[in-house]
PDB file of N, CA and C in Angstrom:
ATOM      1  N   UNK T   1     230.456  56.362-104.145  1.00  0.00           N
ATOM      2  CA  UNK T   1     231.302  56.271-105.316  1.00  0.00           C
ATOM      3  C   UNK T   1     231.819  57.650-105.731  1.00  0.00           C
ATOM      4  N   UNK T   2     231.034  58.252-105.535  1.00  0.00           N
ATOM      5  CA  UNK T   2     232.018  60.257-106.010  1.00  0.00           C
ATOM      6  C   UNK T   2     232.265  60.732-105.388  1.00  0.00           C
ATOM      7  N   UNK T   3     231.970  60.062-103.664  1.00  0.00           N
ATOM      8  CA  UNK T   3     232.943  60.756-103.091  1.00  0.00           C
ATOM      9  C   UNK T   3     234.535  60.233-103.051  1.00  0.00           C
ATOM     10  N   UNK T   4     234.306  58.838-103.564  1.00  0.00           N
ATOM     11  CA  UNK T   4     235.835  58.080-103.587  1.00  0.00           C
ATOM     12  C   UNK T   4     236.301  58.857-104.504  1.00  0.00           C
ATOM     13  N   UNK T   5     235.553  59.451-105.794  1.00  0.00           N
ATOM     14  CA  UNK T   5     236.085  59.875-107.022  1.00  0.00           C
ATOM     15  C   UNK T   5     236.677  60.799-106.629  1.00  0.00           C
ATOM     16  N   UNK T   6     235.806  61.853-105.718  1.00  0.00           N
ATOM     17  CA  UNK T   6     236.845  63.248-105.290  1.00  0.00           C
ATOM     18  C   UNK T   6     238.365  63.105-104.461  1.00  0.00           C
ATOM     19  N   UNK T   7     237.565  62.221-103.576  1.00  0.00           N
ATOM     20  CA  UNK T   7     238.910  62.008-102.658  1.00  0.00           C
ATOM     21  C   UNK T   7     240.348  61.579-104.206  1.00  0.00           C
ATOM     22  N   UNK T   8     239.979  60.580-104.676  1.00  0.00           N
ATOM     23  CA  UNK T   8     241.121  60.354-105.399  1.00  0.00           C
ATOM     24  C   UNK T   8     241.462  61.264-106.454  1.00  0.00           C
ATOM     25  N   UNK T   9     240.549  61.967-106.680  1.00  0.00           N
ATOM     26  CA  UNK T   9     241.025  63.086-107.827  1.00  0.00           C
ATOM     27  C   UNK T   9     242.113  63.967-107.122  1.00  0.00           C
ATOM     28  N   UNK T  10     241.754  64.460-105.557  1.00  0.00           N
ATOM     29  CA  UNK T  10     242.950  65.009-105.089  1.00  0.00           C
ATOM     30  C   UNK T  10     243.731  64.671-104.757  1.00  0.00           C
ATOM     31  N   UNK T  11     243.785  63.212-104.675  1.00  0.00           N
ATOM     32  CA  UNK T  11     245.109  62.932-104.349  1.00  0.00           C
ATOM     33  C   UNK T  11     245.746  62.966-105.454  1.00  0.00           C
ATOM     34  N   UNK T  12     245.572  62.657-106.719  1.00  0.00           N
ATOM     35  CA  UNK T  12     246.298  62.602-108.126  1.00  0.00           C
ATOM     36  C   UNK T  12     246.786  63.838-107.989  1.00  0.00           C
ATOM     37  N   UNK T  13     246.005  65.578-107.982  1.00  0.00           N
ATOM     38  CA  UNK T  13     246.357  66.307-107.664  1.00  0.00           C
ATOM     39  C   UNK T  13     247.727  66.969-106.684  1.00  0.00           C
ATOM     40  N   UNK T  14     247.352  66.361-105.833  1.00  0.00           N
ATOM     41  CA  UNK T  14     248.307  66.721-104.677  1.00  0.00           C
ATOM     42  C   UNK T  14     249.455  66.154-104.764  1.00  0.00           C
ATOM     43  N   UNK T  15     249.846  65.227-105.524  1.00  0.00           N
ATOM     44  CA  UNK T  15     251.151  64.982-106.681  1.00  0.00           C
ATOM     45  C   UNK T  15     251.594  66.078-107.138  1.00  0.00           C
ATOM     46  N   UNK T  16     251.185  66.903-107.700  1.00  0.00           N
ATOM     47  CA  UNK T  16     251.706  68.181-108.074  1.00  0.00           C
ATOM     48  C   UNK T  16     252.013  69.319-107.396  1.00  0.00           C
ATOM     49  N   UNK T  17     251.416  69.130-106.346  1.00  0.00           N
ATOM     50  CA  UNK T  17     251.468  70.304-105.209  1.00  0.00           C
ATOM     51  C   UNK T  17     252.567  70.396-103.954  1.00  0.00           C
ATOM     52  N   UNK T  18     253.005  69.429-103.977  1.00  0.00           N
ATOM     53  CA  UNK T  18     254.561  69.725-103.241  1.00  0.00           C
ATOM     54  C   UNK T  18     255.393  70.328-103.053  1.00  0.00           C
ATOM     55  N   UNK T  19     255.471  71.298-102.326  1.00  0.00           N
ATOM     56  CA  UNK T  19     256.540  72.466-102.163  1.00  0.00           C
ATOM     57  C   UNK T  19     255.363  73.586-103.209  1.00  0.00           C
ATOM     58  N   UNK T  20     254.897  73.528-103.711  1.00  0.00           N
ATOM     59  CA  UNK T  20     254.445  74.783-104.461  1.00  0.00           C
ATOM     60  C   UNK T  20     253.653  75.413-103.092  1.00  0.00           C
ATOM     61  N   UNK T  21     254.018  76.821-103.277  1.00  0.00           N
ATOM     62  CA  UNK T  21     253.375  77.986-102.993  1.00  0.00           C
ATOM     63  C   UNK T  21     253.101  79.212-103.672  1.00  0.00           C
ATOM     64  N   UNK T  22     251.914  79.567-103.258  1.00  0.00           N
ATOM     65  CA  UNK T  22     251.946  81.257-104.315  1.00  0.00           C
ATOM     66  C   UNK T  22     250.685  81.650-103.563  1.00  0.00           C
ATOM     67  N   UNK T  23     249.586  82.897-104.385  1.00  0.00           N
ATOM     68  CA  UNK T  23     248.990  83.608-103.850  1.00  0.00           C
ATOM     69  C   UNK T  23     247.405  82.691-103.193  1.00  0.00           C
ATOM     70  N   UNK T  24     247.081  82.729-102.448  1.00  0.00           N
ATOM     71  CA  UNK T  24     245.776  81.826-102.057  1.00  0.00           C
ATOM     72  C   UNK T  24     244.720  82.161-102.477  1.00  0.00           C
ATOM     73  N   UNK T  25     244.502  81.344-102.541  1.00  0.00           N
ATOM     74  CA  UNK T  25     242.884  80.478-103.414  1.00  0.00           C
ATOM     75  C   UNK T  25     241.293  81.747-102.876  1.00  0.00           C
ATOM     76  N   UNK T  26     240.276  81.797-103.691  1.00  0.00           N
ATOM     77  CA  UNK T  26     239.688  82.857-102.832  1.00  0.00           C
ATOM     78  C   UNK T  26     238.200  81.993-102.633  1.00  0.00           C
ATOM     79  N   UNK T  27     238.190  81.033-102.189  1.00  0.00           N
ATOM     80  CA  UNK T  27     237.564  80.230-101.676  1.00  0.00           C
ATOM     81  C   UNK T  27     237.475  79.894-100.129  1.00  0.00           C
ATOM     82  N   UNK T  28     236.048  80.900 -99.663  1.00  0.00           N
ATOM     83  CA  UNK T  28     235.690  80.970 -98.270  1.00  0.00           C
ATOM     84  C   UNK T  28     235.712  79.327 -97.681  1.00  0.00           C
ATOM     85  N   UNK T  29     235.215  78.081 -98.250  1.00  0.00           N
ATOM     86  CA  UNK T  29     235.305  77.097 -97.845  1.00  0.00           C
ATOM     87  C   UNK T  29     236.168  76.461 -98.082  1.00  0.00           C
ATOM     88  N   UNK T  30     237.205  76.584 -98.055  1.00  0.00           N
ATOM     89  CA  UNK T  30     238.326  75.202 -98.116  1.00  0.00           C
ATOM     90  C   UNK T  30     239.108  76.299 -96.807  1.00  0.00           C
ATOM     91  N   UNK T  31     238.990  75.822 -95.793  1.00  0.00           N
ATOM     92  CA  UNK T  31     240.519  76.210 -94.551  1.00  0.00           C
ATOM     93  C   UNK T  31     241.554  75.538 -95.291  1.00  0.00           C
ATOM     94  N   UNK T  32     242.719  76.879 -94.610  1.00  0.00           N
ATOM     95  CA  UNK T  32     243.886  76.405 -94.716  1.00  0.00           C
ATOM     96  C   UNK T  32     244.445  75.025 -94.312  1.00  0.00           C
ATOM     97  N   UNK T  33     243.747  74.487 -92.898  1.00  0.00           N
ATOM     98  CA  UNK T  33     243.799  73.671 -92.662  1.00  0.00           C
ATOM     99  C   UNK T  33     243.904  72.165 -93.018  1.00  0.00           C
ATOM    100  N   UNK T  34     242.641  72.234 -94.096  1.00  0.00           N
ATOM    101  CA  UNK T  34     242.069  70.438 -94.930  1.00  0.00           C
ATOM    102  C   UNK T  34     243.063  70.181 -95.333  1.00  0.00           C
ATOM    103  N   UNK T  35     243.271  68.800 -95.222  1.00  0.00           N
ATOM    104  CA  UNK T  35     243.805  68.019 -96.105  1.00  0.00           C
ATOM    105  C   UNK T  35     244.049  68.367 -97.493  1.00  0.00           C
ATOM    106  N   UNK T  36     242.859  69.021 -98.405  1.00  0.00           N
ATOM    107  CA  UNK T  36     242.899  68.936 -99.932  1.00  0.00           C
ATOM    108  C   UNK T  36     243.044  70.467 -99.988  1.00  0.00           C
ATOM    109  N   UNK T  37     243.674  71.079 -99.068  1.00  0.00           N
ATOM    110  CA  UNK T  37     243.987  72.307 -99.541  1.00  0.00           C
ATOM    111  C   UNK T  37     244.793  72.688-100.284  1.00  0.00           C
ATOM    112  N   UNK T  38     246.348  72.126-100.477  1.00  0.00           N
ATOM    113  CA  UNK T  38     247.220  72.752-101.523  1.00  0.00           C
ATOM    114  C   UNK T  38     246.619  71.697-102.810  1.00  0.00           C
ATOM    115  N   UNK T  39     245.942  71.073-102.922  1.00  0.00           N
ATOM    116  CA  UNK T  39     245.534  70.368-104.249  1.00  0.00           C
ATOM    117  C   UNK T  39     244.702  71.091-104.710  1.00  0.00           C
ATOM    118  N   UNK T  40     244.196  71.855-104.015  1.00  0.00           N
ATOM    119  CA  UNK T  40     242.811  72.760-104.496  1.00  0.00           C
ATOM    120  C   UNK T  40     243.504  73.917-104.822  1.00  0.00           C
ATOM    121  N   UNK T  41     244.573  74.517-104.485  1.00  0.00           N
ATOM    122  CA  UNK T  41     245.312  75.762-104.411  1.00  0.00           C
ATOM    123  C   UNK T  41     246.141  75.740-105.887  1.00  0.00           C
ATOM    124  N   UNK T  42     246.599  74.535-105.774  1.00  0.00           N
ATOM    125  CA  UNK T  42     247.098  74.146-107.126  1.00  0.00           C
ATOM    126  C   UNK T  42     246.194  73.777-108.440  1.00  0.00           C
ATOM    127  N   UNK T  43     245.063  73.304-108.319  1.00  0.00           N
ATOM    128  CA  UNK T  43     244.342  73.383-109.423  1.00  0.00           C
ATOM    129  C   UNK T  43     243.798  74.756-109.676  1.00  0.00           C
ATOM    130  N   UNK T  44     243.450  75.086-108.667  1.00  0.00           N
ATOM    131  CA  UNK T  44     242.858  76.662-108.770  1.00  0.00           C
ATOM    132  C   UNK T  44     244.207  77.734-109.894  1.00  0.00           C
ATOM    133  N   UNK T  45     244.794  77.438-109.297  1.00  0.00           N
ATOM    134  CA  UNK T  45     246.403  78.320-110.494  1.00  0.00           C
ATOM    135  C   UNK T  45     246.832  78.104-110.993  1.00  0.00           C
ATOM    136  N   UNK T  46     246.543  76.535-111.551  1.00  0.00           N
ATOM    137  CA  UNK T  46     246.530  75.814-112.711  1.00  0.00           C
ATOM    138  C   UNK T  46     245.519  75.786-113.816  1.00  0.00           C
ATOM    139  N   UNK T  47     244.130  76.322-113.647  1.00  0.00           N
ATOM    140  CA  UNK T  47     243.204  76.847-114.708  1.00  0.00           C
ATOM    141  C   UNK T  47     241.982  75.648-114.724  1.00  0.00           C
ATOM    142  N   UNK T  48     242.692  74.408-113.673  1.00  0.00           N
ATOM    143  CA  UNK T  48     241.768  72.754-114.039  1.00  0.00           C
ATOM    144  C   UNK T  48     240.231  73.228-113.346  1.00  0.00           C
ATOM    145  N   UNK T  49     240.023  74.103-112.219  1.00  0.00           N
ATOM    146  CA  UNK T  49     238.931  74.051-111.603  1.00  0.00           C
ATOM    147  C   UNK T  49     239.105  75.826-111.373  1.00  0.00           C
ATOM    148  N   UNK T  50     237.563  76.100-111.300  1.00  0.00           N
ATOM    149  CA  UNK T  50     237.088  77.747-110.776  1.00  0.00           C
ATOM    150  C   UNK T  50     236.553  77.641-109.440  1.00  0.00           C
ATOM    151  N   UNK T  51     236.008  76.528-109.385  1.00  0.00           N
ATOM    152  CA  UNK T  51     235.189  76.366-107.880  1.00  0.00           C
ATOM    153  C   UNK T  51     233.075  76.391-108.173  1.00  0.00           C
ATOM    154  N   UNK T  52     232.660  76.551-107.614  1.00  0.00           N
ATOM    155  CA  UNK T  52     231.142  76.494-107.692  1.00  0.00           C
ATOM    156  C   UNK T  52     230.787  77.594-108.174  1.00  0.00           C
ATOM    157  N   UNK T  53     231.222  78.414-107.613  1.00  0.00           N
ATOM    158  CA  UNK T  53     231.927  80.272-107.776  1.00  0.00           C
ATOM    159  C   UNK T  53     232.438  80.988-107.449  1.00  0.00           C
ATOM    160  N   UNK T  54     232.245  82.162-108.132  1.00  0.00           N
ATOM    161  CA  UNK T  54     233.883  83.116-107.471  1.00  0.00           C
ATOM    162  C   UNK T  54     234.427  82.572-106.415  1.00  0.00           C
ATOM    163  N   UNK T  55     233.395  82.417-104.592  1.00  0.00           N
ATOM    164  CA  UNK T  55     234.217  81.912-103.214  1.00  0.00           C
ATOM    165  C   UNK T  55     233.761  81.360-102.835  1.00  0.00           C
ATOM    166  N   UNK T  56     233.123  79.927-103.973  1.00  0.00           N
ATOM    167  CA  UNK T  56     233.050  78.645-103.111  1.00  0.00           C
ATOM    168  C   UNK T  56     233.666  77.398-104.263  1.00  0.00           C
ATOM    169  N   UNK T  57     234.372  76.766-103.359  1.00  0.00           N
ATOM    170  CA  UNK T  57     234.313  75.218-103.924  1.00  0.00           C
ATOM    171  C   UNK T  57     233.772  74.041-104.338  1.00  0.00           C
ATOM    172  N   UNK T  58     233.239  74.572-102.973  1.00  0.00           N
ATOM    173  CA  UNK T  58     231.926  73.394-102.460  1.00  0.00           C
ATOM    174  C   UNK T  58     232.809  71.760-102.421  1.00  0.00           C
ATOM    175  N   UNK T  59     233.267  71.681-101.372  1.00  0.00           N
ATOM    176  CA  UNK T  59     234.560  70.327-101.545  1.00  0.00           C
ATOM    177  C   UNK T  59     233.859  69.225-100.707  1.00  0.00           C
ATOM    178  N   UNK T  60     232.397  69.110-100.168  1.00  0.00           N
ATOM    179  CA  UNK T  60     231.591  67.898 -99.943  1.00  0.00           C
ATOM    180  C   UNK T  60     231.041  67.950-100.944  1.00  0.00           C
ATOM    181  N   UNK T  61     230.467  68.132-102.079  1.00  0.00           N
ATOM    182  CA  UNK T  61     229.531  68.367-103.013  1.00  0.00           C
ATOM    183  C   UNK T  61     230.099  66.992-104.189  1.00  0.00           C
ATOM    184  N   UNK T  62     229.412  66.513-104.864  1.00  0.00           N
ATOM    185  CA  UNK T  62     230.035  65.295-105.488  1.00  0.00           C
ATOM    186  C   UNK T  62     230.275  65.584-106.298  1.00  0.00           C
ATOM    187  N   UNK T  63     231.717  64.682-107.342  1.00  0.00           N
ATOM    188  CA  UNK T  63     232.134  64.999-108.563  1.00  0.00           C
ATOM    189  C   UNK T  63     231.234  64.277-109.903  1.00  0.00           C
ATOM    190  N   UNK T  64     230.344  65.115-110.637  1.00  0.00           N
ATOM    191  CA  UNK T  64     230.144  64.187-111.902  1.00  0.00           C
ATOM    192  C   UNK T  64     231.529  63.587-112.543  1.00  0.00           C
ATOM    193  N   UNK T  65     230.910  62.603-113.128  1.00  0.00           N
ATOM    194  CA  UNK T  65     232.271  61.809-114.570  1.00  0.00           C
ATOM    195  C   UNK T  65     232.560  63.076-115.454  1.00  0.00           C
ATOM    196  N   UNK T  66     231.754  63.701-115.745  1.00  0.00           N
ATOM    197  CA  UNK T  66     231.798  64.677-116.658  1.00  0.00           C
ATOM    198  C   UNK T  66     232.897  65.713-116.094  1.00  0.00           C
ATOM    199  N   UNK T  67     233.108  66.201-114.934  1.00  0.00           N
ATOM    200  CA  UNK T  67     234.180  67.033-113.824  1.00  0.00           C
ATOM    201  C   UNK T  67     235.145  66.325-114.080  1.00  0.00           C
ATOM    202  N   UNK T  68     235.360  65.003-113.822  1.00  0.00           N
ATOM    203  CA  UNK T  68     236.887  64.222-113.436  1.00  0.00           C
ATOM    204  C   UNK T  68     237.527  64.009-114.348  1.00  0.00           C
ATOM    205  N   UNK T  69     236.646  64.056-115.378  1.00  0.00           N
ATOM    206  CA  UNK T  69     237.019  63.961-116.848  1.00  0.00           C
ATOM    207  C   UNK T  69     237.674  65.462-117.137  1.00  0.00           C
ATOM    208  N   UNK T  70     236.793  66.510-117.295  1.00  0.00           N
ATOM    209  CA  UNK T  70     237.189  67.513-117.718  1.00  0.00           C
ATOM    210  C   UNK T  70     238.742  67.952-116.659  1.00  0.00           C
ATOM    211  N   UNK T  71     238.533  67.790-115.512  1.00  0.00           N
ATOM    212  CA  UNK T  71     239.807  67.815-114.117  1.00  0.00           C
ATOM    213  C   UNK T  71     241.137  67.662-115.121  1.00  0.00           C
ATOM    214  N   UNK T  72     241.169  65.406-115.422  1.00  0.00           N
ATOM    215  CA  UNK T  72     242.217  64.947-115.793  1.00  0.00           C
ATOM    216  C   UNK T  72     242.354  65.447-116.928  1.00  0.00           C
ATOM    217  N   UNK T  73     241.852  66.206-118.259  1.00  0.00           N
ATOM    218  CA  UNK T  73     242.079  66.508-119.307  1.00  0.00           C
ATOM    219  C   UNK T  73     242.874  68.002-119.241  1.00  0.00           C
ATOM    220  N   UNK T  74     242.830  68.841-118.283  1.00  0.00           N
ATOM    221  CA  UNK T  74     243.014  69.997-117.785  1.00  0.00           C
ATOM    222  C   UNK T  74     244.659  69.787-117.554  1.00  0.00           C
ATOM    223  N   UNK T  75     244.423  69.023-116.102  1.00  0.00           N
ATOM    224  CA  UNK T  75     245.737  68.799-115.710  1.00  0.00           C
ATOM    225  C   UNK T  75     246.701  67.560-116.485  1.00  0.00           C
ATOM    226  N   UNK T  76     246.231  67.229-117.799  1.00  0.00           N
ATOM    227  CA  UNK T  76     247.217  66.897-119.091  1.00  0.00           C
ATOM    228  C   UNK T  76     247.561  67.853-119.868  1.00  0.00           C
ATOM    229  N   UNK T  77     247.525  69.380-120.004  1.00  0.00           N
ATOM    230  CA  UNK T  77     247.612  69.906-120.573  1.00  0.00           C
ATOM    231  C   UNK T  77     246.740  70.018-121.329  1.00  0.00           C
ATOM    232  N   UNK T  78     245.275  69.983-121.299  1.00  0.00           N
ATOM    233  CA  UNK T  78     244.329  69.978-122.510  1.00  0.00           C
ATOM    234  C   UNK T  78     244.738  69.662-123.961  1.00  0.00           C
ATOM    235  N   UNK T  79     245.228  67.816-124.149  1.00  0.00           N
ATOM    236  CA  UNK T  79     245.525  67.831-125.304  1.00  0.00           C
ATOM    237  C   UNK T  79     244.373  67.711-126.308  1.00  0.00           C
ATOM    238  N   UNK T  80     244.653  67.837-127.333  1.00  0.00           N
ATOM    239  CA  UNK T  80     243.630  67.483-128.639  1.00  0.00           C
ATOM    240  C   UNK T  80     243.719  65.836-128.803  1.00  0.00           C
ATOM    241  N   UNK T  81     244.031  65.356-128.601  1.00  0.00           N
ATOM    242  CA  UNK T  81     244.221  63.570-128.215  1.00  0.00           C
ATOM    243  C   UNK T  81     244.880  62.667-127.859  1.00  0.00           C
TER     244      UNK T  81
END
């Protein structure tokens, strides 16, 4: 179930990430390669996620409700309601 959650959190993500480019992500684990790389590139320079720390993601690692929550509230613009 969280890993469905992650998978679909980036894909919601990766809606936004189309054609965007800019400076890369400083996260030793995500290759350029993955799939959820410009979704991760884009949340990362969007302010929604920091990663595990400074240079990790950790992108097998599961999403709490509490993450997907805080994610989608992020990438709404952090409204007040």
């Amino acid at each position: 179930m969280k890993r469905t959650i992650t998978i679909i959190l980036a894909a919601v993500l990766l809606g936004g990430v189309v054609g965007y480019a800019a400076a890369r992500h400083p996260f030793t684990d995500v290759s350029p390669g993955a799939y959820y790389a410009d979704a991760v590139q884009w949340a990362w320079e969007q302010g929604i996620t920091n990663g595990t720390d400074a240079t990790h993601f950790s992108p097998d690692k599961p999403c709490t409700r509490a993450q997907v929550m805080t994610y989608l509230w992020r990438a709404a613009g952090s409204p007040e309601r």
